[in-house]
mmCIF file of C-alpha atoms in Angstrom:
data_model
loop_
_atom_site.group_PDB
_atom_site.id
_atom_site.type_symbol
_atom_site.label_atom_id
_atom_site.label_comp_id
_atom_site.label_asym_id
_atom_site.label_seq_id
_atom_site.Cartn_x
_atom_site.Cartn_y
_atom_site.Cartn_z
ATOM 1 C CA MET D 1454 21.581 -87.213 31.842
ATOM 2 C CA ASN D 1455 24.858 -87.960 33.331
ATOM 3 C CA LYS D 1456 27.862 -87.928 30.964
ATOM 4 C CA LEU D 1457 29.628 -91.506 31.505
ATOM 5 C CA ILE D 1458 32.187 -92.790 29.289
ATOM 6 C CA THR D 1459 33.909 -96.198 29.088
ATOM 7 C CA SER D 1460 36.686 -97.235 26.510
ATOM 8 C CA VAL D 1461 35.891 -99.785 23.730
ATOM 9 C CA ILE D 1462 38.572 -101.228 21.517
ATOM 10 C CA PHE D 1463 37.992 -102.225 17.879
ATOM 11 C CA LEU D 1464 40.822 -103.000 15.524
ATOM 12 C CA ILE D 1465 43.283 -101.880 18.173
ATOM 13 C CA VAL D 1466 41.817 -98.677 18.279
ATOM 14 C CA SER D 1467 40.453 -96.904 21.342
ATOM 15 C CA PHE D 1468 37.091 -95.371 21.165
ATOM 16 C CA PHE D 1469 34.858 -93.783 23.786
ATOM 17 C CA VAL D 1470 31.244 -93.785 23.984
ATOM 18 C CA TYR D 1471 28.576 -93.325 26.517
ATOM 19 C CA ALA D 1472 28.385 -96.997 27.622
ATOM 20 C CA PRO D 1473 25.393 -97.090 30.259
ATOM 21 C CA LYS D 1474 21.921 -97.084 28.528
ATOM 22 C CA ALA D 1475 19.999 -93.874 28.994
ATOM 23 C CA ALA D 1476 17.368 -93.537 31.725
ATOM 24 C CA ALA D 1477 13.907 -92.787 31.092
ATOM 25 C CA GLN D 1478 13.154 -89.642 29.270
ATOM 26 C CA ASN D 1479 10.102 -87.734 28.409
ATOM 27 C CA ILE D 1480 10.122 -89.545 24.915
ATOM 28 C CA PRO D 1481 10.555 -93.162 25.864
ATOM 29 C CA SER D 1482 10.840 -93.997 21.972
ATOM 30 C CA ALA D 1483 13.979 -91.667 21.606
ATOM 31 C CA THR D 1484 15.429 -93.688 24.514
ATOM 32 C CA VAL D 1485 14.691 -96.962 23.039
ATOM 33 C CA TYR D 1486 16.392 -96.031 19.934
ATOM 34 C CA TYR D 1487 19.384 -94.565 21.702
ATOM 35 C CA ASN D 1488 19.586 -97.836 23.803
ATOM 36 C CA GLN D 1489 19.629 -99.775 20.618
ATOM 37 C CA GLY D 1490 22.808 -97.698 19.316
ATOM 38 C CA ILE D 1491 24.446 -98.595 22.546
ATOM 39 C CA ASP D 1492 23.688 -102.424 21.822
ATOM 40 C CA PHE D 1493 24.497 -101.997 18.395
ATOM 41 C CA TYR D 1494 27.711 -100.422 18.701
ATOM 42 C CA ASN D 1495 28.841 -103.087 21.556
ATOM 43 C CA GLY D 1496 28.221 -105.682 19.123
ATOM 44 C CA ASN D 1497 30.239 -104.034 16.377
ATOM 45 C CA GLU D 1498 27.248 -103.351 14.191
ATOM 46 C CA ILE D 1499 28.286 -99.861 13.385
ATOM 47 C CA GLN D 1500 25.880 -98.954 10.455
ATOM 48 C CA ASN D 1501 22.731 -100.157 12.774
ATOM 49 C CA ALA D 1502 24.336 -98.283 15.590
ATOM 50 C CA ILE D 1503 24.397 -94.999 13.381
ATOM 51 C CA SER D 1504 20.994 -95.735 12.298
ATOM 52 C CA ALA D 1505 19.604 -95.937 15.547
ATOM 53 C CA PHE D 1506 21.056 -92.879 17.013
ATOM 54 C CA LYS D 1507 19.736 -90.943 13.780
ATOM 55 C CA LYS D 1508 16.291 -92.261 14.818
ATOM 56 C CA ALA D 1509 16.607 -91.170 18.346
ATOM 57 C CA ILE D 1510 17.723 -87.708 17.111
ATOM 58 C CA GLU D 1511 14.606 -87.420 14.721
ATOM 59 C CA ILE D 1512 12.439 -87.964 17.635
ATOM 60 C CA ASN D 1513 14.142 -85.925 20.019
ATOM 61 C CA PRO D 1514 16.353 -83.140 18.117
ATOM 62 C CA LYS D 1515 18.004 -82.034 21.432
ATOM 63 C CA PHE D 1516 19.015 -85.479 22.501
ATOM 64 C CA TYR D 1517 22.590 -84.301 23.261
ATOM 65 C CA GLU D 1518 24.026 -87.856 24.214
ATOM 66 C CA ALA D 1519 22.750 -89.415 20.972
ATOM 67 C CA TYR D 1520 24.621 -86.510 18.893
ATOM 68 C CA TYR D 1521 27.771 -87.251 21.061
ATOM 69 C CA ASN D 1522 28.002 -90.769 20.316
ATOM 70 C CA LEU D 1523 26.822 -90.539 16.709
ATOM 71 C CA ALA D 1524 29.790 -87.825 16.271
ATOM 72 C CA LYS D 1525 32.295 -90.080 17.814
ATOM 73 C CA ILE D 1526 31.356 -93.048 15.722
ATOM 74 C CA GLN D 1527 31.220 -90.955 12.544
ATOM 75 C CA GLU D 1528 34.807 -89.403 13.167
ATOM 76 C CA SER D 1529 36.018 -93.003 14.122
ATOM 77 C CA TYR D 1530 34.904 -94.513 10.923
ATOM 78 C CA LYS D 1531 36.038 -91.684 8.613
ATOM 79 C CA TYR D 1532 32.588 -90.566 7.899
ATOM 80 C CA PHE D 1533 34.384 -87.009 8.560
ATOM 81 C CA ASN D 1534 31.597 -84.557 6.671
ATOM 82 C CA ASP D 1535 28.860 -86.426 8.850
ATOM 83 C CA ALA D 1536 30.614 -85.825 11.776
ATOM 84 C CA ILE D 1537 31.283 -82.357 11.190
ATOM 85 C CA THR D 1538 27.622 -81.773 10.792
ATOM 86 C CA THR D 1539 26.697 -83.755 13.996
ATOM 87 C CA TYR D 1540 29.507 -82.110 16.026
ATOM 88 C CA GLU D 1541 27.953 -78.469 14.873
ATOM 89 C CA LYS D 1542 24.472 -79.494 15.983
ATOM 90 C CA LEU D 1543 25.848 -81.103 19.364
ATOM 91 C CA ILE D 1544 27.550 -77.702 20.277
ATOM 92 C CA GLU D 1545 24.368 -75.718 19.579
ATOM 93 C CA ILE D 1546 22.599 -77.812 22.053
ATOM 94 C CA MET D 1547 25.377 -78.073 24.562
ATOM 95 C CA PRO D 1548 27.703 -74.773 23.884
ATOM 96 C CA GLU D 1549 29.785 -75.800 27.206
ATOM 97 C CA ASP D 1550 30.834 -79.067 25.614
ATOM 98 C CA TYR D 1551 34.554 -77.773 25.065
ATOM 99 C CA GLU D 1552 35.771 -81.445 24.440
ATOM 100 C CA SER D 1553 33.394 -81.652 21.493
ATOM 101 C CA MET D 1554 34.460 -78.021 20.443
ATOM 102 C CA TYR D 1555 38.186 -79.050 20.506
ATOM 103 C CA ASN D 1556 37.284 -82.148 18.466
ATOM 104 C CA LEU D 1557 35.318 -80.340 15.921
ATOM 105 C CA GLY D 1558 38.303 -77.853 15.555
ATOM 106 C CA ASN D 1559 40.577 -80.662 15.044
ATOM 107 C CA LEU D 1560 38.646 -82.335 12.519
ATOM 108 C CA LEU D 1561 37.756 -79.207 10.623
ATOM 109 C CA TYR D 1562 41.769 -78.704 10.531
ATOM 110 C CA LYS D 1563 42.233 -81.985 9.110
ATOM 111 C CA ARG D 1564 39.739 -81.725 6.503
ATOM 112 C CA GLY D 1565 41.416 -78.329 5.175
ATOM 113 C CA TYR D 1566 38.542 -76.047 6.645
ATOM 114 C CA LEU D 1567 41.104 -73.789 8.422
ATOM 115 C CA LYS D 1568 39.364 -70.648 9.053
ATOM 116 C CA LYS D 1569 36.312 -72.409 10.312
ATOM 117 C CA SER D 1570 38.476 -74.488 12.689
ATOM 118 C CA LEU D 1571 39.750 -71.507 14.240
ATOM 119 C CA THR D 1572 36.450 -70.141 14.971
ATOM 120 C CA TYR D 1573 35.708 -73.202 17.195
ATOM 121 C CA LEU D 1574 39.228 -73.348 18.788
ATOM 122 C CA ASP D 1575 38.981 -69.810 19.705
ATOM 123 C CA ARG D 1576 35.876 -70.509 21.734
ATOM 124 C CA VAL D 1577 37.601 -73.067 24.073
ATOM 125 C CA PRO D 1578 37.833 -71.073 27.385
ATOM 126 C CA ASN D 1579 41.371 -70.703 29.308
ATOM 127 C CA TYR D 1580 39.710 -72.445 32.337
ATOM 128 C CA SER D 1581 38.886 -75.651 30.033
ATOM 129 C CA GLU D 1582 40.937 -78.704 30.476
ATOM 130 C CA TYR D 1583 41.176 -78.412 26.517
ATOM 131 C CA TYR D 1584 42.544 -74.873 26.490
ATOM 132 C CA ALA D 1585 46.152 -75.899 26.176
ATOM 133 C CA ASP D 1586 45.439 -78.479 23.326
ATOM 134 C CA ALA D 1587 43.436 -75.725 21.589
ATOM 135 C CA GLN D 1588 45.984 -73.102 21.771
ATOM 136 C CA LYS D 1589 48.591 -75.544 20.319
ATOM 137 C CA LEU D 1590 46.302 -76.503 17.571
ATOM 138 C CA THR D 1591 45.651 -72.966 16.700
ATOM 139 C CA GLU D 1592 49.371 -72.258 16.231
ATOM 140 C CA ILE D 1593 49.373 -75.239 13.710
ATOM 141 C CA VAL D 1594 46.350 -74.180 12.017
ATOM 142 C CA GLU D 1595 47.861 -70.475 11.675
ATOM 143 C CA LYS D 1596 51.022 -71.812 10.484
ATOM 144 C CA ARG D 1597 49.217 -74.103 7.688
ATOM 145 C CA GLN D 1598 47.270 -70.838 6.525
ATOM 146 C CA VAL D 1599 50.383 -69.196 5.798
ATOM 147 C CA GLU D 1600 51.459 -72.256 3.884
ATOM 148 C CA VAL D 1601 48.273 -72.595 1.925
ATOM 149 C CA ALA D 1602 48.374 -68.865 0.990
ATOM 150 C CA GLN D 1603 51.996 -69.266 -0.284
ATOM 151 C CA GLU D 1604 51.075 -72.375 -2.225
ATOM 152 C CA MET D 1605 48.078 -70.608 -3.719
ATOM 153 C CA LYS D 1606 50.459 -67.785 -4.717
ATOM 154 C CA LEU D 1607 52.788 -70.195 -6.536
ATOM 155 C CA LYS D 1608 49.884 -71.691 -8.395
ATOM 156 C CA GLU D 1609 48.857 -68.364 -9.495
ATOM 157 C CA ASN D 1610 52.337 -67.558 -10.721
ATOM 158 C CA THR D 1611 52.613 -70.763 -12.374
ATOM 159 C CA MET D 1612 49.191 -70.158 -14.187
ATOM 160 C CA LYS D 1613 50.708 -66.757 -15.430
ATOM 161 C CA LYS D 1614 53.739 -68.168 -17.183
ATOM 162 C CA SER D 1615 53.875 -68.697 -20.828
ATOM 163 C CA SER D 1616 56.601 -69.954 -23.217
ATOM 164 C CA LEU D 1617 58.384 -67.191 -25.471
ATOM 165 C CA VAL D 1618 60.309 -69.917 -27.617
ATOM 166 C CA GLU D 1619 60.699 -73.328 -27.218
ATOM 167 C CA THR D 1620 63.510 -74.055 -29.687
ATOM 168 C CA ILE D 1621 66.544 -73.258 -27.703
ATOM 169 C CA GLN D 1622 68.848 -75.822 -26.225
ATOM 170 C CA ALA D 1623 70.440 -75.371 -22.861
ATOM 171 C CA PRO D 1624 69.036 -71.972 -22.420
ATOM 172 C CA SER D 1625 71.590 -69.846 -19.621
ATOM 173 C CA GLY D 1626 71.543 -66.417 -19.630
ATOM 174 C CA VAL D 1627 68.670 -64.038 -20.529
ATOM 175 C CA ALA D 1628 68.288 -60.208 -20.704
ATOM 176 C CA VAL D 1629 66.146 -57.561 -22.196
ATOM 177 C CA ASP D 1630 67.086 -54.073 -23.854
ATOM 178 C CA LYS D 1631 65.149 -51.122 -23.721
ATOM 179 C CA ASN D 1632 63.413 -51.725 -27.026
ATOM 180 C CA GLY D 1633 61.664 -55.035 -25.482
ATOM 181 C CA ASN D 1634 64.073 -57.377 -27.520
ATOM 182 C CA VAL D 1635 65.151 -60.508 -25.500
ATOM 183 C CA TYR D 1636 68.223 -61.890 -25.835
ATOM 184 C CA VAL D 1637 68.899 -65.718 -24.704
ATOM 185 C CA ALA D 1638 72.172 -67.272 -24.473
ATOM 186 C CA SER D 1639 72.245 -71.266 -25.594
ATOM 187 C CA PHE D 1640 75.140 -73.046 -24.038
ATOM 188 C CA SER D 1641 75.085 -75.995 -26.325
ATOM 189 C CA GLN D 1642 74.390 -74.308 -29.519
ATOM 190 C CA ASN D 1643 77.075 -71.558 -28.845
ATOM 191 C CA ALA D 1644 74.612 -68.840 -29.666
ATOM 192 C CA VAL D 1645 72.920 -65.875 -28.425
ATOM 193 C CA TYR D 1646 69.330 -65.555 -29.989
ATOM 194 C CA LYS D 1647 67.403 -62.456 -30.125
ATOM 195 C CA ILE D 1648 63.669 -62.510 -29.770
ATOM 196 C CA THR D 1649 61.812 -59.412 -30.939
ATOM 197 C CA PRO D 1650 58.383 -58.241 -29.285
ATOM 198 C CA ASP D 1651 56.527 -60.176 -31.947
ATOM 199 C CA ASN D 1652 58.287 -63.533 -31.163
ATOM 200 C CA THR D 1653 60.612 -63.471 -34.152
ATOM 201 C CA LYS D 1654 63.821 -65.225 -33.423
ATOM 202 C CA SER D 1655 67.117 -64.807 -35.016
ATOM 203 C CA THR D 1656 70.849 -65.598 -34.091
ATOM 204 C CA PHE D 1657 72.443 -62.413 -32.794
ATOM 205 C CA VAL D 1658 75.748 -63.791 -32.134
ATOM 206 C CA GLY D 1659 76.938 -67.387 -33.360
ATOM 207 C CA PRO D 1660 79.487 -70.213 -32.954
ATOM 208 C CA ASN D 1661 82.123 -68.370 -34.699
ATOM 209 C CA ASN D 1662 82.490 -65.982 -31.619
ATOM 210 C CA LEU D 1663 80.832 -68.385 -28.859
ATOM 211 C CA SER D 1664 81.745 -71.293 -26.787
ATOM 212 C CA GLY D 1665 79.490 -72.135 -24.097
ATOM 213 C CA PRO D 1666 77.833 -68.723 -23.339
ATOM 214 C CA VAL D 1667 76.084 -68.332 -20.001
ATOM 215 C CA GLY D 1668 75.455 -64.873 -18.507
ATOM 216 C CA LEU D 1669 74.094 -62.019 -20.382
ATOM 217 C CA ALA D 1670 74.068 -58.207 -19.367
ATOM 218 C CA ILE D 1671 72.798 -55.139 -21.227
ATOM 219 C CA ASP D 1672 73.838 -51.500 -20.615
ATOM 220 C CA ALA D 1673 72.100 -48.375 -21.314
ATOM 221 C CA ASP D 1674 73.073 -48.194 -24.859
ATOM 222 C CA ASN D 1675 71.929 -51.580 -25.654
ATOM 223 C CA ASN D 1676 75.365 -53.093 -25.712
ATOM 224 C CA ILE D 1677 75.251 -56.708 -24.861
ATOM 225 C CA TYR D 1678 77.909 -58.328 -22.671
ATOM 226 C CA ILE D 1679 78.366 -62.236 -22.879
ATOM 227 C CA ALA D 1680 80.012 -64.450 -20.567
ATOM 228 C CA ASN D 1681 81.778 -66.907 -22.977
ATOM 229 C CA TYR D 1682 82.210 -69.562 -20.464
ATOM 230 C CA THR D 1683 84.284 -72.243 -22.085
ATOM 231 C CA LYS D 1684 86.303 -69.973 -24.282
ATOM 232 C CA GLY D 1685 87.109 -67.881 -21.109
ATOM 233 C CA ASN D 1686 86.491 -64.338 -22.033
ATOM 234 C CA ILE D 1687 83.695 -61.625 -22.219
ATOM 235 C CA ILE D 1688 82.177 -60.743 -25.397
ATOM 236 C CA LYS D 1689 80.960 -57.340 -26.192
ATOM 237 C CA ALA D 1690 78.034 -57.177 -28.843
ATOM 238 C CA GLU D 1691 77.020 -53.768 -30.154
ATOM 239 C CA PRO D 1692 73.312 -53.034 -31.422
ATOM 240 C CA ASP D 1693 74.663 -53.282 -35.063
ATOM 241 C CA GLY D 1694 76.006 -56.720 -34.471
ATOM 242 C CA LYS D 1695 79.622 -55.859 -34.310
ATOM 243 C CA VAL D 1696 81.504 -58.349 -31.759
ATOM 244 C CA THR D 1697 84.776 -57.809 -30.085
ATOM 245 C CA VAL D 1698 86.411 -59.707 -27.330
ATOM 246 C CA LEU D 1699 86.307 -57.256 -24.039
ATOM 247 C CA LEU D 1700 88.501 -59.192 -21.821
ATOM 248 C CA LEU D 1701 89.808 -62.483 -20.686
ATOM 249 C CA ILE D 1702 88.156 -64.171 -17.842
ATOM 250 C CA LYS D 1703 88.634 -67.964 -16.726
ATOM 251 C CA LYS D 1704 85.231 -69.506 -16.442
ATOM 252 C CA PRO D 1705 82.950 -66.258 -16.531
ATOM 253 C CA TYR D 1706 79.436 -67.024 -15.348
ATOM 254 C CA CYS D 1707 76.984 -64.316 -14.341
ATOM 255 C CA LEU D 1708 77.119 -60.587 -15.504
ATOM 256 C CA ASN D 1709 75.397 -57.460 -14.356
ATOM 257 C CA VAL D 1710 75.801 -53.761 -15.486
ATOM 258 C CA ASP D 1711 76.135 -50.808 -12.917
ATOM 259 C CA ASN D 1712 74.921 -48.179 -15.561
ATOM 260 C CA ALA D 1713 75.164 -45.497 -12.994
ATOM 261 C CA HIS D 1714 78.814 -45.964 -12.404
ATOM 262 C CA LYS D 1715 79.910 -47.499 -15.815
ATOM 263 C CA LYS D 1716 80.931 -50.849 -14.554
ATOM 264 C CA LEU D 1717 80.581 -54.264 -15.518
ATOM 265 C CA LEU D 1718 80.326 -56.915 -12.673
ATOM 266 C CA ILE D 1719 81.501 -60.387 -13.557
ATOM 267 C CA THR D 1720 81.714 -63.651 -11.381
ATOM 268 C CA GLU D 1721 84.855 -65.808 -12.141
ATOM 269 C CA GLN D 1722 84.205 -69.467 -11.156
ATOM 270 C CA GLU D 1723 87.821 -70.423 -11.794
ATOM 271 C CA LYS D 1724 89.123 -68.147 -9.161
ATOM 272 C CA ASN D 1725 86.060 -67.977 -7.091
ATOM 273 C CA THR D 1726 86.090 -63.933 -7.461
ATOM 274 C CA VAL D 1727 83.826 -61.174 -8.424
ATOM 275 C CA ILE D 1728 85.444 -58.653 -10.892
ATOM 276 C CA LYS D 1729 84.595 -55.094 -11.491
ATOM 277 C CA PHE D 1730 85.611 -53.819 -14.893
ATOM 278 C CA ASP D 1731 85.345 -50.275 -15.917
ATOM 279 C CA LEU D 1732 83.282 -49.740 -19.243
ATOM 280 C CA GLU D 1733 84.326 -45.998 -19.794
ATOM 281 C CA GLU D 1734 86.897 -45.756 -22.701
#
């Protein structure tokens, strides 16, 4: 049976089907249903057309033209899962139909079956007129695979998160000492809270010494350094709770301790600078 295509337009959508009625075949009843499918389609009786093509296929399971028209109708009218199944059977019958192979790869991609899409796109040979399109789509699918993997990783990371405490207002800096205690600065409450490994919360440095604390850092001796943003200084809090003003900095923000060289690094927003301070006495 020759592959003849004509263009039919419904709702301003171009759609291609085998328009000529099938010639006589070994199984006339399959041909009758096929021809009925063409007539129903041309009359815009889509469900009847689908039913007729399916009956033709039931009688003749290798009726390639019936599969082709059925797949195109199913895809056009958004019966996507049915269209995938029909395309797969069509390609089993006609492995050289690279148009349908490309269409199936494209449909699988749109439905999110990325790996399976590539298995069909890879089968389009370089001598096919659909090869260039298949290669372009392959690049898109592979890029999407990377994006999906990244999205899955983010979802996994999100599932791993848990709340340590939920009563700290405007939390800013956070640091952990070598004993596993967590220290959290609260900008609005003017405090640095200590949270022990058993989730016991207490005020480590309070409002008497702080005004708008942000960055925190801890050295090897568990001394805590606090960027006291609003007050414009750096506070040192020793493990026993003793608090001293270490130096004056206008709008200090982030802190980091270089234990190897006994240095405290400070970002100063007021002057757009990074300061290195010697911690050795």
